[in-house]
PDB file of C-alpha atoms and ligand atoms in Angstrom:
ATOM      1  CA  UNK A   1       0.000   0.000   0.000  1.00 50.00           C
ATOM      2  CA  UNK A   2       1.955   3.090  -1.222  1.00 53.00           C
ATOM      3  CA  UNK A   3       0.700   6.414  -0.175  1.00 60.00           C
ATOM      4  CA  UNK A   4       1.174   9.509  -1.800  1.00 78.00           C
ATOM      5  CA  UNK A   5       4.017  11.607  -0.353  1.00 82.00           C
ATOM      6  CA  UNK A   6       1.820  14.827   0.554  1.00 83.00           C
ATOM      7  CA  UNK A   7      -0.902  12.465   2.367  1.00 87.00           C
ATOM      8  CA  UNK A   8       1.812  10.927   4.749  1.00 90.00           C
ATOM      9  CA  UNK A   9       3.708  14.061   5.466  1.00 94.00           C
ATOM     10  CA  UNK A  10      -0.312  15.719   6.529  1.00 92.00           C
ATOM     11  CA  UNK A  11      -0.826  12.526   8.502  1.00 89.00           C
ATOM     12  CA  UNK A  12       1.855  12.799  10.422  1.00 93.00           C
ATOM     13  CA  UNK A  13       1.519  16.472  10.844  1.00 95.00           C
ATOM     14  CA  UNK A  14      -1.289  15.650  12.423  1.00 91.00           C
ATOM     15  CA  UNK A  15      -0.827  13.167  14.923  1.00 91.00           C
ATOM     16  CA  UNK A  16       2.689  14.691  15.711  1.00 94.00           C
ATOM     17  CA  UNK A  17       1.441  16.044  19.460  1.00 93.00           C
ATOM     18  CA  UNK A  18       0.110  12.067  20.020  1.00 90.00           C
ATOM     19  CA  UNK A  19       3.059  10.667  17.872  1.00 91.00           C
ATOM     20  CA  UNK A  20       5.313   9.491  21.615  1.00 93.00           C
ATOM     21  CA  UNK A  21       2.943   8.678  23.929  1.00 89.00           C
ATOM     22  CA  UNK A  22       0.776   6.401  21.651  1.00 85.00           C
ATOM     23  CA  UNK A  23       4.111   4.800  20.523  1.00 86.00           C
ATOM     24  CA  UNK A  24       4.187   4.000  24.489  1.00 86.00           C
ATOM     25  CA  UNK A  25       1.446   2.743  25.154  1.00 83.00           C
ATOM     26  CA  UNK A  26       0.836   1.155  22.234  1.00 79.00           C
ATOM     27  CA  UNK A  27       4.077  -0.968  22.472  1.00 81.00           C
ATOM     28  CA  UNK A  28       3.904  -0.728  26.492  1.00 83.00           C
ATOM     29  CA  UNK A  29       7.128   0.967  26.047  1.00 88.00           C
ATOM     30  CA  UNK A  30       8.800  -1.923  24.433  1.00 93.00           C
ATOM     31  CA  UNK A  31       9.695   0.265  21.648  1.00 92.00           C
ATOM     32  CA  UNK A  32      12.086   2.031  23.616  1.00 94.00           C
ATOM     33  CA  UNK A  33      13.978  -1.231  24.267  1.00 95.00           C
ATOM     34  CA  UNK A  34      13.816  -1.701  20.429  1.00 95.00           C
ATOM     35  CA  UNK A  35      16.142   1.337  19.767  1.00 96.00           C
ATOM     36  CA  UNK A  36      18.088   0.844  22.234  1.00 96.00           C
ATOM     37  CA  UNK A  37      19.280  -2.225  20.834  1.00 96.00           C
ATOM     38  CA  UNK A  38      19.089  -1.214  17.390  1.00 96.00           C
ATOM     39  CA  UNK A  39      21.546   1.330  18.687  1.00 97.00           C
ATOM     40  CA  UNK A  40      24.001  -1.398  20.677  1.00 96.00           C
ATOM     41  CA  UNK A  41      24.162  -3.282  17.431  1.00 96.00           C
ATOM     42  CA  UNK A  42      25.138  -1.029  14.817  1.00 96.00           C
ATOM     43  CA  UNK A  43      27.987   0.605  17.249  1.00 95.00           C
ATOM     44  CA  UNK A  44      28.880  -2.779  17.725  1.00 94.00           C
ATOM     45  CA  UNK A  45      28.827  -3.081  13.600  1.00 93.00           C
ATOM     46  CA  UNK A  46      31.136   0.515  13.294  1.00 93.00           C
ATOM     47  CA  UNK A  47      32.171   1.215  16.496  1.00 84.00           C
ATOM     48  CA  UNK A  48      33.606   4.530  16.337  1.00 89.00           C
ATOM     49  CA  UNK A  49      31.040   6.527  13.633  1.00 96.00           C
ATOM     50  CA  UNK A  50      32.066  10.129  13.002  1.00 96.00           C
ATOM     51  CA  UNK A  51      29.357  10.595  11.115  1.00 97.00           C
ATOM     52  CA  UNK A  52      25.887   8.849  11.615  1.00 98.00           C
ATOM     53  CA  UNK A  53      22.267   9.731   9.631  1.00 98.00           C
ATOM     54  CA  UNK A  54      18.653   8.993  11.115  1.00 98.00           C
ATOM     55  CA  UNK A  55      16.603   9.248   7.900  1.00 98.00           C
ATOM     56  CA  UNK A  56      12.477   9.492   8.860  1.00 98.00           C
ATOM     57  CA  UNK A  57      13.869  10.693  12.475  1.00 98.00           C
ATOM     58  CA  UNK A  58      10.479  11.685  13.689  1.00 98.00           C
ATOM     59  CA  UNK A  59      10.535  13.237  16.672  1.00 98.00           C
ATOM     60  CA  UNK A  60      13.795  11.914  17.084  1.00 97.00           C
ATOM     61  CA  UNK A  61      13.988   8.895  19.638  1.00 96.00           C
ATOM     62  CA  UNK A  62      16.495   6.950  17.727  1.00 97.00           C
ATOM     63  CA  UNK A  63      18.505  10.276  16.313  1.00 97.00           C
ATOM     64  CA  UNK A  64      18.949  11.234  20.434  1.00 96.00           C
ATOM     65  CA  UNK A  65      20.029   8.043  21.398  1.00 95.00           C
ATOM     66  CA  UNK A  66      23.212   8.329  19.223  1.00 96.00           C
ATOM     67  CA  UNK A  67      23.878  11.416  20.418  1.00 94.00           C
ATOM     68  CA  UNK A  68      23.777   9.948  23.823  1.00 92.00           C
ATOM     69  CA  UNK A  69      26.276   7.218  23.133  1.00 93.00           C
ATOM     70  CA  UNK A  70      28.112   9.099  21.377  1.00 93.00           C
ATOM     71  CA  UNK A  71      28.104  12.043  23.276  1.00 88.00           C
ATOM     72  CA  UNK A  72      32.281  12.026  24.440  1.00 85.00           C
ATOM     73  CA  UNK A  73      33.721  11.122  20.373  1.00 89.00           C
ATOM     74  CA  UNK A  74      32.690  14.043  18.893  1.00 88.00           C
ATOM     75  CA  UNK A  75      30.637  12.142  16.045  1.00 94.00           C
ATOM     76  CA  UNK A  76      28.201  14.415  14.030  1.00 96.00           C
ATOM     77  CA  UNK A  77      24.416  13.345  14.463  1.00 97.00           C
ATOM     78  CA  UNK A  78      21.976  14.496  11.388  1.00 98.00           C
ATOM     79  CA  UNK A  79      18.413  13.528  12.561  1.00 98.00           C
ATOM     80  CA  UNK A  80      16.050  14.199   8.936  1.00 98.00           C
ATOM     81  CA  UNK A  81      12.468  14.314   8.250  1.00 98.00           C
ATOM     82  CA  UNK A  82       9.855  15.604   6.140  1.00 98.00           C
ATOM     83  CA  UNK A  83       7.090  16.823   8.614  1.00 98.00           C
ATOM     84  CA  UNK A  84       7.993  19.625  10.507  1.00 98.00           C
ATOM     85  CA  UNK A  85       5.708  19.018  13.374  1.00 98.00           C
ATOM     86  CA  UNK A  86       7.641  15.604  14.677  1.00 98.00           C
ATOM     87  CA  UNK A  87      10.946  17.528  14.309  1.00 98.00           C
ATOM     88  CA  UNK A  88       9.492  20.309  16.020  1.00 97.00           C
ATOM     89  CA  UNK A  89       8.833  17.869  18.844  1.00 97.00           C
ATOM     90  CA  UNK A  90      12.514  16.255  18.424  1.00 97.00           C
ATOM     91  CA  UNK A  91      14.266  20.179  18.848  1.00 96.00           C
ATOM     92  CA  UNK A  92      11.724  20.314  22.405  1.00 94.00           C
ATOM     93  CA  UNK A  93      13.450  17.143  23.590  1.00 92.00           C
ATOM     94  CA  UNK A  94      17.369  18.271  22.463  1.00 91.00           C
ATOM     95  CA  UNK A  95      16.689  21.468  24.378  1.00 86.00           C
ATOM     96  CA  UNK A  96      15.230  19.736  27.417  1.00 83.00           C
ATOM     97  CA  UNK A  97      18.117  17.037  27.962  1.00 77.00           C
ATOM     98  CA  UNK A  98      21.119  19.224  27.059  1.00 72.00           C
ATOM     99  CA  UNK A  99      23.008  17.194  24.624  1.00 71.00           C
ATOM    100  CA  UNK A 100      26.513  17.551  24.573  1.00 72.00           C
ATOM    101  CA  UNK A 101      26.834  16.064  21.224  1.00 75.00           C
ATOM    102  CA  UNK A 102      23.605  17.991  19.799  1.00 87.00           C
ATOM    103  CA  UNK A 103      22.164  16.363  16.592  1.00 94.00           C
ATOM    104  CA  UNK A 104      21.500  18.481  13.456  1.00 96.00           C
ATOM    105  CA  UNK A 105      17.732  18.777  12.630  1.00 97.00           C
ATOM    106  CA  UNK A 106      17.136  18.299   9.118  1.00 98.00           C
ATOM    107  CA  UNK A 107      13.905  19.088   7.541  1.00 98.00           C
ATOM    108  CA  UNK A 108      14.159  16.639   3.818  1.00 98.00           C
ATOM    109  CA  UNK A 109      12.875  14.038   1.810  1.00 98.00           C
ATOM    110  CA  UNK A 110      14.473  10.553   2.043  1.00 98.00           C
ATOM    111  CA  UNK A 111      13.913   9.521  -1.712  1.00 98.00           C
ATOM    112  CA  UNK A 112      16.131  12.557  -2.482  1.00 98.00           C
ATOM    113  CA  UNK A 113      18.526  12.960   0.553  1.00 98.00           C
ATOM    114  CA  UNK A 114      20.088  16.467   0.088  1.00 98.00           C
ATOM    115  CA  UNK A 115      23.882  15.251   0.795  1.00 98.00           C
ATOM    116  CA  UNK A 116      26.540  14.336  -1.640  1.00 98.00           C
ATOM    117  CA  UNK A 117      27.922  10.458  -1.882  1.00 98.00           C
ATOM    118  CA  UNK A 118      29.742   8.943   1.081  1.00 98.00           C
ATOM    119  CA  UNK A 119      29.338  11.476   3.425  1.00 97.00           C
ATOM    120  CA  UNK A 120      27.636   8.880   6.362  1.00 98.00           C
ATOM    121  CA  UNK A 121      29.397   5.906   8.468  1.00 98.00           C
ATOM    122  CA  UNK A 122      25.904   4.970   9.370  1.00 98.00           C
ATOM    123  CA  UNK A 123      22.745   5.339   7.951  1.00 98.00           C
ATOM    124  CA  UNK A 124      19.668   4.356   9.932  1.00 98.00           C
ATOM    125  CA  UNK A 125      15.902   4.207   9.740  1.00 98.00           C
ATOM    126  CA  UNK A 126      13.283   3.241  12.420  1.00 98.00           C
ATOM    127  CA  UNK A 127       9.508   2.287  11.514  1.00 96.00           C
ATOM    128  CA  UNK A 128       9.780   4.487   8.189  1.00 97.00           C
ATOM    129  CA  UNK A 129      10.372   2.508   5.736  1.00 98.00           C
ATOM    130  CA  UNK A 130       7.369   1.091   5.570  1.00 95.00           C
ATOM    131  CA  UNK A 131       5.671   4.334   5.318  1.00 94.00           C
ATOM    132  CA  UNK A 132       7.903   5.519   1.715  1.00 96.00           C
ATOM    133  CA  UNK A 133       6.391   5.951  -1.578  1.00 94.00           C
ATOM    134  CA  UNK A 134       8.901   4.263  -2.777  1.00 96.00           C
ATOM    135  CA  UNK A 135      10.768   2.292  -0.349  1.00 97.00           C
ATOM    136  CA  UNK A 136      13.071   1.003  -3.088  1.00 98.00           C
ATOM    137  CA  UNK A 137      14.532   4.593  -3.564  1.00 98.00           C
ATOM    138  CA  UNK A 138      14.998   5.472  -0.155  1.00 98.00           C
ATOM    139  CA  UNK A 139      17.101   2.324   0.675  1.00 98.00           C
ATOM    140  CA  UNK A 140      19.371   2.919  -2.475  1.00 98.00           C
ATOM    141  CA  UNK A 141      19.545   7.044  -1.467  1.00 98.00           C
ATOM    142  CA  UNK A 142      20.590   5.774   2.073  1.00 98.00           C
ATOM    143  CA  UNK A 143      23.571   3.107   0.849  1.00 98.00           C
ATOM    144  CA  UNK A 144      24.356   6.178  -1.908  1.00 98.00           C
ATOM    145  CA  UNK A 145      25.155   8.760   1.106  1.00 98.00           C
ATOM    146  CA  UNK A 146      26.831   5.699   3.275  1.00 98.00           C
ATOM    147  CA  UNK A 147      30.364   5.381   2.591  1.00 96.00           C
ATOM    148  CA  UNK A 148      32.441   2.304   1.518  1.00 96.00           C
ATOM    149  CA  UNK A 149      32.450  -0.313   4.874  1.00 95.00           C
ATOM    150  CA  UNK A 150      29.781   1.693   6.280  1.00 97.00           C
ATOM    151  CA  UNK A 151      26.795   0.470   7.450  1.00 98.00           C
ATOM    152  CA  UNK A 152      22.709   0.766   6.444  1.00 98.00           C
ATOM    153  CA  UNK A 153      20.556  -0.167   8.797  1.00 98.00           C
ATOM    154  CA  UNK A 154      16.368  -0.270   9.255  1.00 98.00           C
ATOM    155  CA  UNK A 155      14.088  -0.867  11.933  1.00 98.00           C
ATOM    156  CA  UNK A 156      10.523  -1.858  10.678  1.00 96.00           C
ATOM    157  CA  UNK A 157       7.548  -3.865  11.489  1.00 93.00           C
ATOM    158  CA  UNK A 158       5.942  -6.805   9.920  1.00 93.00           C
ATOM    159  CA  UNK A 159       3.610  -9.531   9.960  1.00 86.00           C
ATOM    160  CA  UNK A 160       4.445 -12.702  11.963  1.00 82.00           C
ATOM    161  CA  UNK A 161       4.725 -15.739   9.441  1.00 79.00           C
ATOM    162  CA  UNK A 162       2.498 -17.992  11.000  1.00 75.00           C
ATOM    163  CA  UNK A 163      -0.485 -18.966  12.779  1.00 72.00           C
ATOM    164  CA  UNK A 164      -1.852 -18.055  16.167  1.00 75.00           C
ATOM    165  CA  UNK A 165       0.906 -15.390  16.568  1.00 76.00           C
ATOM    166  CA  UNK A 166      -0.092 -13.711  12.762  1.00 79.00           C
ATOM    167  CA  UNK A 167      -3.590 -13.722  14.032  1.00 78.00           C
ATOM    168  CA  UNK A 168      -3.167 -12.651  17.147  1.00 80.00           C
ATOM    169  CA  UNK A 169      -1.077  -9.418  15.781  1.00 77.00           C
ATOM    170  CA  UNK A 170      -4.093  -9.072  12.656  1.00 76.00           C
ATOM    171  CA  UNK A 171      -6.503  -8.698  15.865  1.00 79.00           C
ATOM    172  CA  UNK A 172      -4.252  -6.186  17.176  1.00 78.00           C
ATOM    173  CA  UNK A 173      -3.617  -3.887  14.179  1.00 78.00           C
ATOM    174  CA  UNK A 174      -6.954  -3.889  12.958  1.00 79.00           C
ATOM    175  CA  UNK A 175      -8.970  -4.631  16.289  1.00 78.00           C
ATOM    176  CA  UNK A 176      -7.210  -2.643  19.313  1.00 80.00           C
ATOM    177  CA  UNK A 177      -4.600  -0.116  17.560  1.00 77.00           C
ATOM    178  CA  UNK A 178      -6.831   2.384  15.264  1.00 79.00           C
ATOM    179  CA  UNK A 179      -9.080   2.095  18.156  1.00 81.00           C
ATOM    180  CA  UNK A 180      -6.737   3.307  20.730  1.00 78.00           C
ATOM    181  CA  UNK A 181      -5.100   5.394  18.143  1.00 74.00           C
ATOM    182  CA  UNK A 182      -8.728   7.189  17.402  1.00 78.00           C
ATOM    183  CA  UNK A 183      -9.405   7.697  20.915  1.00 77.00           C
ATOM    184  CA  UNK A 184      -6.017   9.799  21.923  1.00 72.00           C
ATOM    185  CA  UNK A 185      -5.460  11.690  18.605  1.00 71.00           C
ATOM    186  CA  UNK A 186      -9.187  11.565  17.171  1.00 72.00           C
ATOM    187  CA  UNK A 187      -7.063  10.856  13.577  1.00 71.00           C
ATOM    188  CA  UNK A 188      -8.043   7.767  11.391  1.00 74.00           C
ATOM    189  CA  UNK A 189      -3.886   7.756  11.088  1.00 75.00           C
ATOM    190  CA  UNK A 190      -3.724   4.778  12.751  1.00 75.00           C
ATOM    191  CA  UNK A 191      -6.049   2.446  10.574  1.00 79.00           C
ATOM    192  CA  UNK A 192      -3.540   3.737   7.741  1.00 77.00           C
ATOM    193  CA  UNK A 193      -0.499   2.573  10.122  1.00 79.00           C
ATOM    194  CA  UNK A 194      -1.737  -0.757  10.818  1.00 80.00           C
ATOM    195  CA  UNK A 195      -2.600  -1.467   7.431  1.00 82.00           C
ATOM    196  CA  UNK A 196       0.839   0.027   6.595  1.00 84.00           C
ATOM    197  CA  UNK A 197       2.451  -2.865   8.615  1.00 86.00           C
ATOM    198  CA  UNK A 198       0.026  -5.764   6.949  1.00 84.00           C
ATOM    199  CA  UNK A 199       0.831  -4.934   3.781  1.00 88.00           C
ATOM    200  CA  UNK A 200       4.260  -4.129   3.710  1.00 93.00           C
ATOM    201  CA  UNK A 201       6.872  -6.546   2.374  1.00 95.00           C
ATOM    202  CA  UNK A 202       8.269  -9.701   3.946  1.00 95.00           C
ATOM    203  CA  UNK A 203      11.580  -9.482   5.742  1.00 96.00           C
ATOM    204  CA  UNK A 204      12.892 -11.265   3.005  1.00 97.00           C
ATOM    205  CA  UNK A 205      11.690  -9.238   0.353  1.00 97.00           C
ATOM    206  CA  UNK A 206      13.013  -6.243   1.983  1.00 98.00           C
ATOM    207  CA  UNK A 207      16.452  -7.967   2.117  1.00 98.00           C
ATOM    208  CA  UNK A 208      16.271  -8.587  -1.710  1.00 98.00           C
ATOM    209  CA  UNK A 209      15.839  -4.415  -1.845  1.00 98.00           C
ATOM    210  CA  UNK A 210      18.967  -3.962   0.224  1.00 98.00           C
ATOM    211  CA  UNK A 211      21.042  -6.344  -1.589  1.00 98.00           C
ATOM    212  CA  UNK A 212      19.525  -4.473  -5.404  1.00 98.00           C
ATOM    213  CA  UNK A 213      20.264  -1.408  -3.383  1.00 98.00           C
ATOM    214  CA  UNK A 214      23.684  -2.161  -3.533  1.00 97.00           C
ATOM    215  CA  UNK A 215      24.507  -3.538   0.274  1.00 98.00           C
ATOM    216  CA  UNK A 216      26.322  -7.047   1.049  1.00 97.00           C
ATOM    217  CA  UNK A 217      26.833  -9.042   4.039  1.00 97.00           C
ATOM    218  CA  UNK A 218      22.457  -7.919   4.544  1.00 98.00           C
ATOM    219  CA  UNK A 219      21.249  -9.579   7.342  1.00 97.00           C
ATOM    220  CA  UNK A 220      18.258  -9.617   9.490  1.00 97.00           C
ATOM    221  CA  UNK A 221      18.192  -9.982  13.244  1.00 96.00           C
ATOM    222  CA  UNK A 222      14.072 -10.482  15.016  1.00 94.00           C
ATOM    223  CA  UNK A 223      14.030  -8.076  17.578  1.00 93.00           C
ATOM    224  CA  UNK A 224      10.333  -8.825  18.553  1.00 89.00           C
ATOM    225  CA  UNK A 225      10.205 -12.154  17.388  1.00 84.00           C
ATOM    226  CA  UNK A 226       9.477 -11.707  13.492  1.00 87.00           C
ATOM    227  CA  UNK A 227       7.022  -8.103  13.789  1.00 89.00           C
ATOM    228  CA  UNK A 228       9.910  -5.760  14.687  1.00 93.00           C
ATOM    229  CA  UNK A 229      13.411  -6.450  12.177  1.00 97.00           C
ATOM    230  CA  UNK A 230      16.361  -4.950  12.438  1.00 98.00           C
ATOM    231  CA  UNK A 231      17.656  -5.436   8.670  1.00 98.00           C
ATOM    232  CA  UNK A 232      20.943  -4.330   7.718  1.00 97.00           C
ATOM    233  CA  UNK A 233      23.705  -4.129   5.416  1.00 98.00           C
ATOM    234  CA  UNK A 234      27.092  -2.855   4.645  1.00 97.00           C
ATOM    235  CA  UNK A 235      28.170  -0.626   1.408  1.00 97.00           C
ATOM    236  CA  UNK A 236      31.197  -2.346  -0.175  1.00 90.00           C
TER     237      UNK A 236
HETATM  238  C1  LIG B 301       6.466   6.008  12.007  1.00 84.76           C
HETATM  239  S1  LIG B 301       7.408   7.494  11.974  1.00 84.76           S
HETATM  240  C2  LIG B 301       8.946   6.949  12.629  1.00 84.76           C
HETATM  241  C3  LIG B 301       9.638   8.029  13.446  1.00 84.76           C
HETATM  242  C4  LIG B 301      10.879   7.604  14.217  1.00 84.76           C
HETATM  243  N1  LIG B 301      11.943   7.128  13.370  1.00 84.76           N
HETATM  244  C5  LIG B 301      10.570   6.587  15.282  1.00 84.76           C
HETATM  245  O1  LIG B 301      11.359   5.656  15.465  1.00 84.76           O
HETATM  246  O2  LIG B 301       9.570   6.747  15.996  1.00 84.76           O
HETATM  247  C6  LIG B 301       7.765   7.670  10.258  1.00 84.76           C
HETATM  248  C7  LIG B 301       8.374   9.002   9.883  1.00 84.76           C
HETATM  249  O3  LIG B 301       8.743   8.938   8.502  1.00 84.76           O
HETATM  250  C8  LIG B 301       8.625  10.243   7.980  1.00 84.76           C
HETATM  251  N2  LIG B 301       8.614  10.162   6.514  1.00 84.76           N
HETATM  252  C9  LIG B 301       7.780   9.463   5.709  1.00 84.76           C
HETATM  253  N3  LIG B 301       8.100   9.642   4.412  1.00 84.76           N
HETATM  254  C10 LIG B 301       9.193  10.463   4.388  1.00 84.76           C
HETATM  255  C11 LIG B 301      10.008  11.001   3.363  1.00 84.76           C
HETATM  256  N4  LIG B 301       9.773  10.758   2.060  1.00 84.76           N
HETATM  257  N5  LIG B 301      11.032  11.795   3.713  1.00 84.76           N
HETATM  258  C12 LIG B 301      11.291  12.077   5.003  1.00 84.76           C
HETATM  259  N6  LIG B 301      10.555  11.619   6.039  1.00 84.76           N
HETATM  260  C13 LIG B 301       9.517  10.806   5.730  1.00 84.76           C
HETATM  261  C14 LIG B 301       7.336  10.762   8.598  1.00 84.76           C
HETATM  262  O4  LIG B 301       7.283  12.165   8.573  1.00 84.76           O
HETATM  263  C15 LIG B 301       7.442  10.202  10.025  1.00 84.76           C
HETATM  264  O5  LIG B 301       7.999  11.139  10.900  1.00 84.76           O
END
């Protein structure tokens, strides 16, 4: 399900002020444990980045916990999106926590990232991918900015493979989450994110993309059994 560019960008203007705390409670804060390790594993992957990229930042979660670990090194932190409402929220949090290594707020489109080749050790993306027009393009744009040995890397949801577990999460994207997503932002956003995740591509077929994007050694590690993926990939 591919929407257009201007109707994502509106839909997440929208539910920007409900954008965290639905993430919360929604995922009973698992979600924070999700970047947390997506962050351990890619500075395991490069361990001393100079120069990392959060592409969809958002309101910045996964941006600001690079600049956390990162903090003492000196690395430069670019956090981009292309709603200015979620990084409105994600220059709030910078100011509140004090960061010493402050990440650069970047308002851009990800299918057309506005830096030249190689400039990134990392590139990363959390729960965005998903949510491209053309998911395709923003993988190759991401392994185009990434330079030689660096690493790609993508956060994203999908559908468990089999039975009681791929019914069970069909109940709760289409049953529970636009509910509860109604309710505390009043937006119909959320029936668009759940049916985001059910129709998205398999974890396999979004390791096929990385590989035609260009990346080798791709791999795939389940970070929530198979819904939440960590896929990623290295730029030869
Ligand atoms: C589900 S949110 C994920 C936010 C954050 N990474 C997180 O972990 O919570 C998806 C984000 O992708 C952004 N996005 C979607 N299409 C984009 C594009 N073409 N360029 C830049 N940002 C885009 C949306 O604005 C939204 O903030």
């Amino acid at each position: 399900m591919l929407a257009e560019k201007k109707n994502v960008r509106g839909m997440f203007a929208r539910i920007a002020p409900f954008y965290d705390a639905l993430n919360h409670i929604l995922s009973f804060s698992i979600d924070r444990l999700w970047r947390k390790r997506t962050v351990r594993r890619i500075l395991e992957a490069v361990e001393t980045p100079r120069c990392v990229l959060d592409v969809c930042a958002g309101t910045g979660d996964l941006t600001l916990l690079f600049s956390e670990r990162l903090r003492d090194s000196g690395a430069l932190v670019v956090g981009l999106d292309f709603t200015h409402p979620m990084l409105e929220i994600a220059r709030r949090k910078t100011a509140r926590k004090k960061y010493k290594t402050q990440p650069i707020w970047l308002e851009g489109d990800a299918l057309c990232l506005p830096f030249a080749d190689s400039m990134f050790d990392v590139s990363t993306m959390a729960f965005g991918l998903r949510n491209l027009t053309d998911p395709q393009t923003g993988l190759r744009e991401m392994a185009r900015v990434t330079h030689p040995g660096g690493v790609v890397a993508v956060l994203e949801f999908h559908l468990p493979r089999h039975g009681v577990l791929r019914w069970g999460y069909y109940f709760y994207l289409h049953g529970i989450l636009p509910v509860l997503g109604n309710v505390v932002s009043g937006s119909k956003a959320y029936r668009y994110l759940s049916r985001s995740i059910a129709e998205f591509a398999s974890p396999e077929g979004v390791s096929e993309w990385m590989r035609e994007a260009g990346l080798r050694e791709v791999q795939r590690e389940n970070i929530f059994g198979r819904a939440v993926v960590l896929h990623w990939g290295r730029v030869l």
